[in-house]
Coordinates of C-alpha atoms in Angstrom, one line a residue:
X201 CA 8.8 45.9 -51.7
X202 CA 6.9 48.1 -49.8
X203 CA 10.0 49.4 -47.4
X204 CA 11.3 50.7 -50.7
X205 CA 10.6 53.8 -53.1
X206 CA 13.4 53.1 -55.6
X207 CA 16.8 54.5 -56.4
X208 CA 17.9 57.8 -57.0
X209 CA 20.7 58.7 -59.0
X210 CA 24.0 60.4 -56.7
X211 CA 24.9 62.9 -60.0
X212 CA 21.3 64.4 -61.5
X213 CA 19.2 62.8 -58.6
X214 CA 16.9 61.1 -61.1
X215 CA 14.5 58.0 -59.5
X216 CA 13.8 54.7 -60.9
X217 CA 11.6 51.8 -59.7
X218 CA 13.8 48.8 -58.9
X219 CA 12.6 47.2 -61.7
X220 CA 13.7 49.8 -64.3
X221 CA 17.2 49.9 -63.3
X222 CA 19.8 47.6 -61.6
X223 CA 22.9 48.9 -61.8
X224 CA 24.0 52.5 -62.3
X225 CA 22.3 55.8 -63.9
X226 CA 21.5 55.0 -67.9
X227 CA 21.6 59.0 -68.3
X228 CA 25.5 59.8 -66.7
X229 CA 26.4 56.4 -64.8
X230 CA 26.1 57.6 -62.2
X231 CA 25.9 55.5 -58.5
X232 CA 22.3 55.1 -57.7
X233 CA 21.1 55.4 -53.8
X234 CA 18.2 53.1 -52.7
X235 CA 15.3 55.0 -51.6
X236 CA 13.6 53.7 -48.4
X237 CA 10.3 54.8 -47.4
X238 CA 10.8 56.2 -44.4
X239 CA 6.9 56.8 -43.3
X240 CA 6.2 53.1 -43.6
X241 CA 9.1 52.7 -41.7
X242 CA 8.8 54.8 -39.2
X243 CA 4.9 53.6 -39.1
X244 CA 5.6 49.8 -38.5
X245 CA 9.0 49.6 -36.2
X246 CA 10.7 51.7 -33.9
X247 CA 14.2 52.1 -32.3
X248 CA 13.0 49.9 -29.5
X249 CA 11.9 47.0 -31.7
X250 CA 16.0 47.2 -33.0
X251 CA 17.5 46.8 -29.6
X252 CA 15.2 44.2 -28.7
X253 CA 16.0 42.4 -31.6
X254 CA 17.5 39.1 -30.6
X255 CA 19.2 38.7 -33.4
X256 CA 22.9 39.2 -33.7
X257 CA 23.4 39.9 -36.7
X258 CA 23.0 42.1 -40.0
X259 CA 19.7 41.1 -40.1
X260 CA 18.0 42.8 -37.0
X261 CA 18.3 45.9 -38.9
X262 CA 15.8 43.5 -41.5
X263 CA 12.8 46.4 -41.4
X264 CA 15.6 49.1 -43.2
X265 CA 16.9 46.5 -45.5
X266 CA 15.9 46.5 -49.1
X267 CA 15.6 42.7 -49.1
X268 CA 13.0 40.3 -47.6
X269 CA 14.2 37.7 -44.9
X270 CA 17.2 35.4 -46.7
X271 CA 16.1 32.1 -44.5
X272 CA 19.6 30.1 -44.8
X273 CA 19.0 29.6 -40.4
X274 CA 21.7 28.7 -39.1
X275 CA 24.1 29.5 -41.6
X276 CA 27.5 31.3 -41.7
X277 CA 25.2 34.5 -44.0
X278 CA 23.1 34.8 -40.7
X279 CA 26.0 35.4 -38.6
X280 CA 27.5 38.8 -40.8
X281 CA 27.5 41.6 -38.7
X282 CA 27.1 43.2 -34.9
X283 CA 30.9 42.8 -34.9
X284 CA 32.5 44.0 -31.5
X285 CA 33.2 47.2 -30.5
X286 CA 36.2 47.7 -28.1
X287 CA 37.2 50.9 -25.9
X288 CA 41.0 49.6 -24.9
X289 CA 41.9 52.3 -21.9
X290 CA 45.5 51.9 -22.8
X291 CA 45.5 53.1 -26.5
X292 CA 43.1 55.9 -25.8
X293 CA 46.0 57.2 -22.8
X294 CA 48.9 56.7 -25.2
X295 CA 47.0 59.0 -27.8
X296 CA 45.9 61.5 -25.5
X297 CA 42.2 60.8 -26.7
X298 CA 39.1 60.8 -23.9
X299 CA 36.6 58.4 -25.9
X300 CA 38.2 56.2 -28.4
X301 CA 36.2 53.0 -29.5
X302 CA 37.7 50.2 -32.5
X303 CA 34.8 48.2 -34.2
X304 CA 36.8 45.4 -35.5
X305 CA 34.9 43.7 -38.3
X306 CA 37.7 40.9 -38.4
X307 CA 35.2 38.3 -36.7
X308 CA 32.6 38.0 -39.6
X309 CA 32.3 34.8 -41.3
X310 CA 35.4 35.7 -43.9
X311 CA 37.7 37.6 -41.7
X312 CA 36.3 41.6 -43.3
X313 CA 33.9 43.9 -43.4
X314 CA 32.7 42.9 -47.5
X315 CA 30.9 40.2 -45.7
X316 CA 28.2 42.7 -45.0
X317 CA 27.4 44.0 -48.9
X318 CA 28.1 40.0 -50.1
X319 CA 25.4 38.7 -47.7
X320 CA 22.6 41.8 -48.4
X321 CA 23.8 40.5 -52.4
X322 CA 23.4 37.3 -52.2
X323 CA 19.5 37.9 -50.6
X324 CA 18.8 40.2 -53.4
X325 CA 20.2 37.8 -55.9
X326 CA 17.8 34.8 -54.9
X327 CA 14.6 37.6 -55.0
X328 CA 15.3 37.8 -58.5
X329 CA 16.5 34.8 -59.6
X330 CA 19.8 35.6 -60.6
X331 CA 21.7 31.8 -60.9
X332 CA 25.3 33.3 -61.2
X333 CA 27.1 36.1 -59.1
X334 CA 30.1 38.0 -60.5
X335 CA 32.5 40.6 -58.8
X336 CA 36.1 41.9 -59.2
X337 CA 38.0 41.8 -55.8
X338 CA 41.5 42.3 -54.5
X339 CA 40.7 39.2 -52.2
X340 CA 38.5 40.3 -49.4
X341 CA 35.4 41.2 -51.5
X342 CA 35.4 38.2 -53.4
X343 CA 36.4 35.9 -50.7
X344 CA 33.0 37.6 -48.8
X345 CA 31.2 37.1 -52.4
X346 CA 32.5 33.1 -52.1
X347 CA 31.8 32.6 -49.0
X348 CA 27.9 33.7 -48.4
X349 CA 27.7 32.2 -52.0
X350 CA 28.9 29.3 -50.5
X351 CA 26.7 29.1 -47.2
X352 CA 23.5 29.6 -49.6
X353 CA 24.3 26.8 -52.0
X354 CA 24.7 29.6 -54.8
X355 CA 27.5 30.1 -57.7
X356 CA 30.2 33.3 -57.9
X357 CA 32.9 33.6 -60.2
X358 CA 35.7 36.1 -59.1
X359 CA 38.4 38.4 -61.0
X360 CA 41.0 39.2 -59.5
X361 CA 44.4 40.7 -60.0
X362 CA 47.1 38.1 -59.6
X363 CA 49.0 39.9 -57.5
X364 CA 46.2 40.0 -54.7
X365 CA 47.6 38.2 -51.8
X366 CA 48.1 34.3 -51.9
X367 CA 46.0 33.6 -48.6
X368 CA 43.1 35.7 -50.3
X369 CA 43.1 34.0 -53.5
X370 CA 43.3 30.4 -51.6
X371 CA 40.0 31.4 -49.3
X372 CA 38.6 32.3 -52.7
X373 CA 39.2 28.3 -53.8
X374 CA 38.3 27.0 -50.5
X375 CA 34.6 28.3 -50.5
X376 CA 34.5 27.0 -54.0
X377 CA 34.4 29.7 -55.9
X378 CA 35.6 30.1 -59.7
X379 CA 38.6 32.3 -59.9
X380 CA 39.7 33.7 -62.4
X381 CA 43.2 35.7 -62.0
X382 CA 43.6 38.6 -63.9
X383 CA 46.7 40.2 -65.6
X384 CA 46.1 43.9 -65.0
X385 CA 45.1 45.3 -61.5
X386 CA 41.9 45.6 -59.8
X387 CA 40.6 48.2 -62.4
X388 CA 40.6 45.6 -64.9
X389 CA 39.2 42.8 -62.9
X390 CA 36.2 45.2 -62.3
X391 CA 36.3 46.0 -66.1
X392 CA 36.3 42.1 -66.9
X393 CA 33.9 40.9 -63.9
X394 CA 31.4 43.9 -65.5
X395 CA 31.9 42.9 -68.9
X396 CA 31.3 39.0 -68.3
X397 CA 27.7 40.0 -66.1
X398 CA 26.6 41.9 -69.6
X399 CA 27.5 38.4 -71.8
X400 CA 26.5 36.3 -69.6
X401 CA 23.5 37.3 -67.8
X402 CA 25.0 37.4 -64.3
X403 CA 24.6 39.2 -61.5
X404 CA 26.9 41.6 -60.8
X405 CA 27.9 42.4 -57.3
X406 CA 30.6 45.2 -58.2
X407 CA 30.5 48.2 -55.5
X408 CA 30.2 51.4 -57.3
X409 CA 28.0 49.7 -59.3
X410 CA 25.7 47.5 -57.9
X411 CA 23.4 50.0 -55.5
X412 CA 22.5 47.0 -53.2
X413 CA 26.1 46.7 -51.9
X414 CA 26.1 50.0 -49.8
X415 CA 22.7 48.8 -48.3
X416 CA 24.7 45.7 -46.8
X417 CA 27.5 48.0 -45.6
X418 CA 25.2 50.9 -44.4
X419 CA 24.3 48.4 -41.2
X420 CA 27.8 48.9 -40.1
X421 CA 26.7 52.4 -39.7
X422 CA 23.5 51.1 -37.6
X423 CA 25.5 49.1 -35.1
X424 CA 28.3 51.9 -34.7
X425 CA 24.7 54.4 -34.2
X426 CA 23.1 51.4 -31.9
X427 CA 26.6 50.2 -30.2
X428 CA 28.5 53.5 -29.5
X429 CA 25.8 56.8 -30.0
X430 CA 23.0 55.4 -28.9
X431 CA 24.3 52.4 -26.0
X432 CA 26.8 55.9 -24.4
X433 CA 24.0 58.9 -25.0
X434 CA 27.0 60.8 -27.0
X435 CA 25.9 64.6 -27.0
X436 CA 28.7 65.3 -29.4
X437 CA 29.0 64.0 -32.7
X438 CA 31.0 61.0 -33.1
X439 CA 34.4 60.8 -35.1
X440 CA 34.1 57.9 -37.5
X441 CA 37.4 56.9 -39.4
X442 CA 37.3 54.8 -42.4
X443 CA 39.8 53.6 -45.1
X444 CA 38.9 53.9 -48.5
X445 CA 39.7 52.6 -51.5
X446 CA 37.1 52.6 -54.3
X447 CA 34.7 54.4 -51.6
X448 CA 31.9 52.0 -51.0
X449 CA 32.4 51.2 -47.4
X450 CA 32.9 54.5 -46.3
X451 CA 29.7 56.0 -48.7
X452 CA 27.4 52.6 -47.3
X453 CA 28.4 54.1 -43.6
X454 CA 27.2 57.3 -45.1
X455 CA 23.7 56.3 -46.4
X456 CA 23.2 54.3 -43.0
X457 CA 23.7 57.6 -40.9
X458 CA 21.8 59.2 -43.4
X459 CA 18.7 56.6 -43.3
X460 CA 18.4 56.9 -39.5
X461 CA 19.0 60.6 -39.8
X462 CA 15.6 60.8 -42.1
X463 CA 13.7 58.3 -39.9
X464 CA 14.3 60.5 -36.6
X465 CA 16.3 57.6 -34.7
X466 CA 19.8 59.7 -35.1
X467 CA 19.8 63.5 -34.0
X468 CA 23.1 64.7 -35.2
X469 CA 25.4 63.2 -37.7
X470 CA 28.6 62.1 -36.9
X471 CA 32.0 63.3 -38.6
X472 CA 33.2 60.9 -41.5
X473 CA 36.8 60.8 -42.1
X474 CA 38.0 59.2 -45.0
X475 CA 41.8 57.9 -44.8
X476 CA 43.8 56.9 -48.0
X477 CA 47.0 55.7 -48.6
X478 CA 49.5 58.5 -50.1
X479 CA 49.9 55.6 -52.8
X480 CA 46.1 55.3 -53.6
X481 CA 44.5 58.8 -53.0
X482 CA 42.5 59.9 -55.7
X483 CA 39.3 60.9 -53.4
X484 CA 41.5 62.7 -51.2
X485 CA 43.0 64.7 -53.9
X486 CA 39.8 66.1 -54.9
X487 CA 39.0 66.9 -51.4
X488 CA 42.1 69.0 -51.1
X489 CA 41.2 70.5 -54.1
X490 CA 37.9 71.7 -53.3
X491 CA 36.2 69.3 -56.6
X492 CA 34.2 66.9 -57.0
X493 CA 36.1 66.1 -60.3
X494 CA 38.1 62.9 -59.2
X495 CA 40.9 62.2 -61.3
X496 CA 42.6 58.4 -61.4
X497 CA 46.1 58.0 -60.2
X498 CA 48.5 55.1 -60.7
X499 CA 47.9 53.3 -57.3
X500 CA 51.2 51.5 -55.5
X501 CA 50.6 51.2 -52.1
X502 CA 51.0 48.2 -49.9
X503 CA 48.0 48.0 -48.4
X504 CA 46.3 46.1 -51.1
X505 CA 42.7 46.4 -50.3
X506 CA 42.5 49.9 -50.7
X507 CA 44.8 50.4 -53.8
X508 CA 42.4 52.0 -56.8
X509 CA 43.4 54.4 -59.5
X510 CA 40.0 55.2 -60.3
X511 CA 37.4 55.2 -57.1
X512 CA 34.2 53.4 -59.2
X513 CA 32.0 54.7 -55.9
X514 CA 34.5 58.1 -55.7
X515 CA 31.6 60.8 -55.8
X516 CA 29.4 59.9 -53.0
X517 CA 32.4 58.6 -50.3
X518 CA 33.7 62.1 -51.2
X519 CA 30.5 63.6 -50.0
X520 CA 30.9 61.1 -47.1
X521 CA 33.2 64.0 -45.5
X522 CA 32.2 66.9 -47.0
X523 CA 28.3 66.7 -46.1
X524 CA 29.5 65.5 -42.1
X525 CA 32.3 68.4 -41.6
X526 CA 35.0 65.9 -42.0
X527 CA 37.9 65.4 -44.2
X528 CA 39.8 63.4 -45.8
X529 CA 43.7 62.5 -44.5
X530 CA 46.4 61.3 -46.7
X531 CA 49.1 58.8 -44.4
X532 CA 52.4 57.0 -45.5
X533 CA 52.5 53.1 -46.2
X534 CA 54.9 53.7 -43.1
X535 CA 52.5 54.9 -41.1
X536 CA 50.1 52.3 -41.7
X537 CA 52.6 49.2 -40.6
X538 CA 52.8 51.2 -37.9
X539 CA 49.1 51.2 -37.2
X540 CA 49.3 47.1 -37.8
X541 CA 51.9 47.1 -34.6
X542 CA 50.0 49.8 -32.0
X543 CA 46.7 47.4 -32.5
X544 CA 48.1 44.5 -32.1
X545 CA 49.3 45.4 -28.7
X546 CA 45.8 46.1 -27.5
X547 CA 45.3 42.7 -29.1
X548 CA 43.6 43.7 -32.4
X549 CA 45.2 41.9 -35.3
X550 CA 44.5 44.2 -38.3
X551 CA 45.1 44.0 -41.8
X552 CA 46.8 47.2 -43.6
X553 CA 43.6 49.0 -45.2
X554 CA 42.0 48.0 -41.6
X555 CA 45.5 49.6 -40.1
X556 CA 44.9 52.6 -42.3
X557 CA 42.0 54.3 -40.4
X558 CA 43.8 53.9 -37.4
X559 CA 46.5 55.8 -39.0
X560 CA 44.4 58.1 -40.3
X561 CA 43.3 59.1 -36.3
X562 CA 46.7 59.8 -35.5
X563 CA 47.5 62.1 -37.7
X564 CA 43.9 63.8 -37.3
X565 CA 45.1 64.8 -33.7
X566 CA 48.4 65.5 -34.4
X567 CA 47.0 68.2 -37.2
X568 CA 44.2 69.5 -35.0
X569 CA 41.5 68.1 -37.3
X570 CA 39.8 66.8 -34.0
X571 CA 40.3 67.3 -30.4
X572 CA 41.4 65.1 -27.9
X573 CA 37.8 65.4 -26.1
X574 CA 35.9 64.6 -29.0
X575 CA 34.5 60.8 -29.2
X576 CA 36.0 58.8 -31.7
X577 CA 35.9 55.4 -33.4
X578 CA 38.6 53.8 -36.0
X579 CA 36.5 51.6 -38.1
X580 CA 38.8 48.3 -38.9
X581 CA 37.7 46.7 -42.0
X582 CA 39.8 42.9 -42.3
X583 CA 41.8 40.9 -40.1
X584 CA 45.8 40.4 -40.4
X585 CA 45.8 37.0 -41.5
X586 CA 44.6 38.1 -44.8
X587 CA 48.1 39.3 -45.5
X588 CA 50.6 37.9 -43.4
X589 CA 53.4 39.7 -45.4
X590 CA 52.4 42.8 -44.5
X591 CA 51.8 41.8 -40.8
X592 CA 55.9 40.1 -40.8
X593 CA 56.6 43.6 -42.0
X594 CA 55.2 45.2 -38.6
X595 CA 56.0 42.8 -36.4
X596 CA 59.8 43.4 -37.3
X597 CA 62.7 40.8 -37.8

């Protein structure tokens, strides 16, 4: 693929060709980046050619992707991405914040944001052949996984924990999906989904592990650039607030700054703030602590999405923050029902990890980690029907 060098590992930074290595570093395990080659980029398509595109989806950003063209026309995998962004006047007053913008990724084909690294998968997986795809989810990845499987007339087989939500686990079955429930919590599943790709032969769409799920999730980081920074002329950099959980959303927004930032197309990087639950906050530990030594932690929190004891993408979403001069903020499960209710009544309907970066802004103002004049977006990851419970929990007897 000639828009591609290779990888390069995130630990000792060594490369590989594409073909030598799929998953992560053979030396430390590390998570490997995909390499673009930026001057045959930059030589055949410029910013222009992007806005022009009329595509809208994922796939207008096609020249920086590490795939060829899917096909599947017409399909619910062309239809991932461009989600909307909102500016609602009356949130940003009752804050005290000039420029706030929500990208709500609850209108993708599965109701989140996983739709994005599941449809870039799914496109790789046909390239080389694989017959079977295989990942460990909560619910939202998988269902994503199931449903772009689905839409391409390809097989997935999911793991997941059996206490992910009811409504995620039935979205799972409806896209027709094998599911297999897993007595342990999402560490395991990942453990058992990795385990069955290496008996088996399948591919493995794991994030931390597979390198081509960031490049699906880095083009939310190319719409919030061609949406918000680039559609408003921002002069200063933008606050960008993500949940995190094992830290592969928040690291794929990351690599897609960082790809337009080495082709020229983005002249300051924004801030990246990563938010965690206090149940679930092993990357933020480390950031407090001033390491990059992330330690596991025995996750309870109820947003269920982002509830990890061991970050399998925890390195590189930790840079996330510390490469962009942000941070990383810690917020109560409280806090984050809380979220649930302010954005519904601005007509968002949010699910708690999506609720959590929302929280996460809150308390960024109220400690003085940004200022009220800066320009700031809330990234919102999955819609409130994926868990109802949670949402009967804000809404209040």
């Amino acid at each position: 693929m000639d828009k591609v060098v290779g990888t390069q590992c995130s630990i000792c930074n060594t490369r590989y060709t594409l073909d030598e290595v799929t998953y992560t570093c053979p030396k430390d395990g590390g998570v490997l980046d995909v390499v673009l080659d930026v001057e045959a980029i930059k030589a055949s398509t410029q910013p222009e050619d992007i806005f022009s595109s009329a595509d809208q989806s994922m796939w207008r950003y096609l020249p920086l992707l590490p795939v060829n063209d899917p096909g599947h026309q017409g399909t619910p995998l062309r239809s991932v991405g461009l989600t909307p962004v909102y500016k609602p006047p009356q949130l940003a007053a009752e804050l005290g914040i000039k420029d706030l913008w929500l990208k709500d990724e609850s209108g993708n084909p599965s109701a989140s944001f996983k739709d994005r690294a599941s449809a870039l998968l799914i496109a790789r997986a046909a390239e080389i052949d694989a017959e079977v795809v295989v990942t460990a989810s909560t619910g939202n990845a998988g269902a994503a996984l199931a449903g772009m499987a689905a839409a391409a007339g390809a097989k997935a087989v999911i793991f997941a924990p059996k206490t992910a939500p009811p409504a995620k686990i039935a979205q799972l079955l409806v896209y027709g999906s094998e599911v297999i429930l897993v007595d342990g919590n999402y560490d395991d599943a990942v453990a058992l989904a990795v385990a069955a790709a290496e008996e088996y032969g399948w591919y493995c769409r794991n994030t931390g592990y597979n390198p081509f799920t960031a490049e699906g999730k880095k083009t939310a980081g190319f719409e919030i650039w061609e949406q918000v920074i680039a559609a408003n002329k921002l002069e200063k950099p933008l606050n960008v607030f993500v949940s995190v959980g094992d830290g592969n959303i928040i690291s794929g927004v990351h690599k897609g700054f960082r790809d337009l930032y080495a082709l020229g197309w983005l002249k300051q990087m924004p801030r990246i703030f990563g938010v965690q639950s206090a149940g679930s906050a092993a990357i933020a530990n480390a950031f407090n602590l001033r390491t990059e030594a992330i330690e596991p932690v025995s996750a309870e929190t109820l947003a269920d999405s982002i509830s990890v004891d061991m970050p399998s993408d925890g390195l590189r979403a930790l840079r996330a923050a510390t490469q962009t001069d942000g941070a990383y903020i810690i917020v109560e499960d409280q806090a984050i029902l809380d979220g649930i209710a302010s954005l519904g009544k601005v007509g968002i309907f949010s699910e708690p990890a999506a609720s959590t970066a929302f929280a996460g802004l809150k308390k960024a103002l109220a400690d003085g980690l940004i200022a009220p004049e800066e320009p700031s977006l809330v990234l919102l990851t999955g819609s409130g029907l994926k868990d109802v419970k949670a949402a009967m929990q804000a809404a209040g007897e």
